[in-house]
Amino acid sequence: MKKATKKEIEEIKKRLIEHYPQAKTELHYKNLYQLLVAVILSAQCTDKRVNMITPALFEKYPDIDSLAEADVEDVKELIKTCSFFNNKAKNLVAMAKMVKEKFNGKIPEDEKELVKLPGVGQKTAHVVMIEYFGKNLMAVDTHVFRVSHRLGLSDAKTAKKTEEDLVKAFKTDLSAVHQAMVLFGRYICKAKNPKCDECFLTEFCKSKDNFKAS
């Protein structure tokens, strides 16, 4: 695969930020607790589905203290339409317990501490830090991974390596680029039938020959 040039990378970055100014997550949340729970639930699950699940969950368990005392079976019942709900329910309760016991009930704002929580890997931690704190970080979900490869920004086989390539390529404004790439991948550069006719990055696409007209 032909890699994007430095000039192309700069133009891709500029257009992404211009098309999605002040882009934010589509997950619904009111505070750091709700954001962290929603992001944990969103792993391999759509934001739309998560937003259908969380109102009842947050009504019953509005904070870390209540979730730490929750019955895992009850949490499973509330999130059962989410993928991997068994594991996610266990992780959510375990996460809340750890926050209560090891962090005095306050969700850590440091990445190294955040990734110690059950259900929180590097990607989840980065999404939370990008969204809530506007940190200069990159997170690679399925949309960002796909867009990165189609635009020749990375040819890495893993999300972690792809993230490294993107950080190296873009360097600054990573939080804005991440949010933009998610929306671009979700609505235009889709996995199936990408909307090439609506694309504002067509000339940088390294994969367009593989697409049939949608």
Tab-separated table of C-alpha atoms in Angstrom:
chain	number	residue	atom	x	y	z
A	1	MET	CA	0.000	0.000	0.000
A	2	LYS	CA	1.239	3.467	-0.886
A	3	LYS	CA	1.725	5.606	2.210
A	4	ALA	CA	0.414	9.153	2.437
A	5	THR	CA	3.038	11.881	1.965
A	6	LYS	CA	3.730	14.571	4.561
A	7	LYS	CA	1.866	17.098	2.413
A	8	GLU	CA	-1.126	14.753	2.061
A	9	ILE	CA	-1.183	14.134	5.822
A	10	GLU	CA	-1.315	17.881	6.505
A	11	GLU	CA	-4.188	18.347	4.048
A	12	ILE	CA	-6.114	15.320	5.420
A	13	LYS	CA	-5.772	16.716	8.949
A	14	LYS	CA	-6.882	20.204	7.869
A	15	ARG	CA	-9.976	18.927	6.045
A	16	LEU	CA	-11.019	16.539	8.830
A	17	ILE	CA	-10.923	19.301	11.443
A	18	GLU	CA	-12.696	21.765	9.101
A	19	HIS	CA	-15.497	19.293	8.342
A	20	TYR	CA	-15.987	18.265	11.962
A	21	PRO	CA	-15.283	21.331	14.115
A	22	GLN	CA	-15.798	20.737	17.838
A	23	ALA	CA	-16.565	17.071	17.128
A	24	LYS	CA	-17.586	15.146	20.243
A	25	THR	CA	-18.502	11.603	21.080
A	26	GLU	CA	-22.075	10.567	20.271
A	27	LEU	CA	-22.311	8.748	23.593
A	28	HIS	CA	-24.697	10.482	26.009
A	29	TYR	CA	-23.194	11.411	29.376
A	30	LYS	CA	-23.404	14.102	32.051
A	31	ASN	CA	-20.202	13.535	34.006
A	32	LEU	CA	-16.945	11.576	34.089
A	33	TYR	CA	-18.586	8.556	35.740
A	34	GLN	CA	-21.256	8.285	33.048
A	35	LEU	CA	-18.683	8.773	30.266
A	36	LEU	CA	-16.413	6.027	31.604
A	37	VAL	CA	-19.310	3.568	31.932
A	38	ALA	CA	-20.579	4.408	28.432
A	39	VAL	CA	-17.129	3.995	26.867
A	40	ILE	CA	-16.642	0.620	28.599
A	41	LEU	CA	-20.024	-0.488	27.224
A	42	SER	CA	-19.223	0.808	23.718
A	43	ALA	CA	-16.432	-1.731	23.096
A	44	GLN	CA	-17.614	-3.719	20.039
A	45	CYS	CA	-21.064	-2.181	20.457
A	46	THR	CA	-22.594	0.829	18.691
A	47	ASP	CA	-22.967	4.177	20.436
A	48	LYS	CA	-26.634	4.101	19.441
A	49	ARG	CA	-27.160	0.850	21.340
A	50	VAL	CA	-25.216	2.111	24.378
A	51	ASN	CA	-27.375	5.260	24.481
A	52	MET	CA	-30.472	3.042	24.630
A	53	ILE	CA	-29.044	1.095	27.588
A	54	THR	CA	-27.520	3.768	29.811
A	55	PRO	CA	-30.595	5.802	30.923
A	56	ALA	CA	-32.016	2.916	32.991
A	57	LEU	CA	-28.539	1.931	34.189
A	58	PHE	CA	-27.714	5.461	35.369
A	59	GLU	CA	-31.122	5.880	36.970
A	60	LYS	CA	-30.534	2.802	39.143
A	61	TYR	CA	-26.796	3.323	39.619
A	62	PRO	CA	-26.201	7.082	39.410
A	63	ASP	CA	-22.646	7.080	40.776
A	64	ILE	CA	-19.567	5.047	41.700
A	65	ASP	CA	-20.856	4.246	45.210
A	66	SER	CA	-24.129	2.741	44.038
A	67	LEU	CA	-22.470	0.783	41.207
A	68	ALA	CA	-19.849	-0.590	43.620
A	69	GLU	CA	-22.678	-2.079	45.695
A	70	ALA	CA	-24.598	-3.397	42.671
A	71	ASP	CA	-25.526	-7.020	42.136
A	72	VAL	CA	-23.694	-8.158	38.991
A	73	GLU	CA	-26.750	-10.157	37.876
A	74	ASP	CA	-28.880	-7.015	38.050
A	75	VAL	CA	-26.346	-5.058	35.994
A	76	LYS	CA	-26.313	-7.899	33.447
A	77	GLU	CA	-30.091	-7.636	33.137
A	78	LEU	CA	-29.880	-3.875	32.532
A	79	ILE	CA	-27.197	-4.162	29.828
A	80	LYS	CA	-28.158	-7.520	28.286
A	81	THR	CA	-28.756	-6.057	24.799
A	82	CYS	CA	-25.094	-4.965	24.700
A	83	SER	CA	-22.419	-7.225	23.226
A	84	PHE	CA	-20.355	-9.171	25.806
A	85	PHE	CA	-22.754	-8.019	28.544
A	86	ASN	CA	-21.640	-10.741	30.983
A	87	ASN	CA	-18.032	-9.564	31.056
A	88	LYS	CA	-18.981	-5.911	30.903
A	89	ALA	CA	-21.307	-6.225	33.909
A	90	LYS	CA	-18.550	-7.870	35.973
A	91	ASN	CA	-16.047	-5.240	34.878
A	92	LEU	CA	-18.361	-2.315	35.646
A	93	VAL	CA	-18.994	-3.452	39.224
A	94	ALA	CA	-15.313	-4.345	39.736
A	95	MET	CA	-14.275	-0.979	38.279
A	96	ALA	CA	-16.562	0.898	40.686
A	97	LYS	CA	-15.264	-1.133	43.648
A	98	MET	CA	-11.654	-0.354	42.739
A	99	VAL	CA	-12.395	3.356	42.318
A	100	LYS	CA	-14.045	3.355	45.753
A	101	GLU	CA	-11.376	1.314	47.536
A	102	LYS	CA	-8.137	2.455	45.858
A	103	PHE	CA	-8.962	5.934	44.591
A	104	ASN	CA	-11.223	7.243	47.390
A	105	GLY	CA	-14.287	7.118	45.140
A	106	LYS	CA	-12.749	9.475	42.569
A	107	ILE	CA	-12.172	8.248	39.017
A	108	PRO	CA	-8.464	8.756	38.279
A	109	GLU	CA	-7.625	11.397	35.711
A	110	ASP	CA	-4.204	9.951	34.960
A	111	GLU	CA	-3.868	7.453	32.115
A	112	LYS	CA	-1.536	5.114	34.031
A	113	GLU	CA	-4.035	4.880	36.884
A	114	LEU	CA	-7.078	4.714	34.610
A	115	VAL	CA	-5.840	1.616	32.757
A	116	LYS	CA	-5.569	-0.252	36.074
A	117	LEU	CA	-9.363	-0.287	36.318
A	118	PRO	CA	-11.197	-3.470	35.221
A	119	GLY	CA	-12.587	-3.131	31.699
A	120	VAL	CA	-10.359	-0.159	30.894
A	121	GLY	CA	-7.649	-0.747	28.292
A	122	GLN	CA	-5.527	1.861	26.582
A	123	LYS	CA	-8.152	2.637	23.941
A	124	THR	CA	-10.912	3.172	26.538
A	125	ALA	CA	-8.613	5.340	28.667
A	126	HIS	CA	-7.627	7.428	25.646
A	127	VAL	CA	-11.246	7.908	24.520
A	128	VAL	CA	-12.167	9.156	28.008
A	129	MET	CA	-9.132	11.471	28.208
A	130	ILE	CA	-9.736	12.821	24.695
A	131	GLU	CA	-13.430	13.453	25.250
A	132	TYR	CA	-13.423	14.698	28.852
A	133	PHE	CA	-10.059	16.404	29.159
A	134	GLY	CA	-9.222	17.219	25.515
A	135	LYS	CA	-5.844	15.486	25.849
A	136	ASN	CA	-3.514	15.326	22.841
A	137	LEU	CA	-3.996	11.566	22.425
A	138	MET	CA	-5.167	9.200	19.696
A	139	ALA	CA	-7.486	6.231	20.125
A	140	VAL	CA	-8.071	3.634	17.413
A	141	ASP	CA	-11.496	2.029	17.138
A	142	THR	CA	-12.775	0.139	14.079
A	143	HIS	CA	-13.650	3.386	12.259
A	144	VAL	CA	-10.281	5.046	12.864
A	145	PHE	CA	-8.459	1.811	11.939
A	146	ARG	CA	-10.354	1.525	8.635
A	147	VAL	CA	-9.957	5.203	7.681
A	148	SER	CA	-6.232	5.159	8.560
A	149	HIS	CA	-5.598	2.269	6.210
A	150	ARG	CA	-7.764	3.529	3.361
A	151	LEU	CA	-5.999	6.897	3.432
A	152	GLY	CA	-2.517	5.376	3.587
A	153	LEU	CA	-1.839	6.798	7.051
A	154	SER	CA	-0.888	3.368	8.381
A	155	ASP	CA	-0.401	-0.174	7.156
A	156	ALA	CA	-0.068	-1.603	10.681
A	157	LYS	CA	-1.891	-4.804	11.523
A	158	THR	CA	-2.854	-3.831	15.086
A	159	ALA	CA	-4.762	-0.940	16.634
A	160	LYS	CA	-1.800	-0.124	18.904
A	161	LYS	CA	0.665	0.156	16.018
A	162	THR	CA	-1.878	2.123	13.985
A	163	GLU	CA	-2.208	4.527	16.907
A	164	GLU	CA	1.583	4.986	16.951
A	165	ASP	CA	1.563	5.730	13.203
A	166	LEU	CA	-1.205	8.327	13.594
A	167	VAL	CA	0.490	10.057	16.535
A	168	LYS	CA	3.698	10.246	14.497
A	169	ALA	CA	1.844	11.491	11.386
A	170	PHE	CA	-0.386	14.140	12.980
A	171	LYS	CA	1.558	15.072	16.159
A	172	THR	CA	-0.794	17.879	17.272
A	173	ASP	CA	-4.582	18.336	17.540
A	174	LEU	CA	-4.843	14.571	18.032
A	175	SER	CA	-8.069	14.756	20.045
A	176	ALA	CA	-9.791	16.772	17.292
A	177	VAL	CA	-8.470	14.459	14.560
A	178	HIS	CA	-9.592	11.369	16.482
A	179	GLN	CA	-13.143	12.670	16.950
A	180	ALA	CA	-13.306	13.692	13.274
A	181	MET	CA	-12.011	10.330	12.032
A	182	VAL	CA	-14.631	8.467	14.081
A	183	LEU	CA	-17.484	10.480	12.542
A	184	PHE	CA	-15.963	10.300	9.053
A	185	GLY	CA	-15.639	6.513	9.325
A	186	ARG	CA	-19.089	6.085	10.804
A	187	TYR	CA	-21.022	8.125	8.248
A	188	ILE	CA	-18.942	8.450	5.060
A	189	CYS	CA	-16.003	6.021	4.900
A	190	LYS	CA	-18.164	3.101	6.041
A	191	ALA	CA	-17.018	-0.525	6.051
A	192	LYS	CA	-19.650	-1.540	3.496
A	193	ASN	CA	-20.827	0.750	0.731
A	194	PRO	CA	-18.721	3.790	1.651
A	195	LYS	CA	-20.262	7.055	0.473
A	196	CYS	CA	-17.457	7.944	-1.931
A	197	ASP	CA	-19.671	10.519	-3.667
A	198	GLU	CA	-19.896	12.458	-0.371
A	199	CYS	CA	-16.214	12.057	0.500
A	200	PHE	CA	-14.050	15.160	0.869
A	201	LEU	CA	-10.822	13.124	0.929
A	202	THR	CA	-11.280	11.159	-2.310
A	203	GLU	CA	-7.963	12.133	-3.865
A	204	PHE	CA	-6.073	10.714	-0.884
A	205	CYS	CA	-7.868	7.348	-0.860
A	206	LYS	CA	-5.586	4.398	-1.571
A	207	SER	CA	-8.459	1.892	-1.663
A	208	LYS	CA	-11.044	3.408	-3.998
A	209	ASP	CA	-10.292	0.902	-6.758
A	210	ASN	CA	-11.568	-1.820	-4.431
A	211	PHE	CA	-14.967	-0.184	-3.981
A	212	LYS	CA	-17.937	-0.840	-6.165
A	213	ALA	CA	-20.315	2.023	-6.738
A	214	SER	CA	-22.771	2.065	-3.869
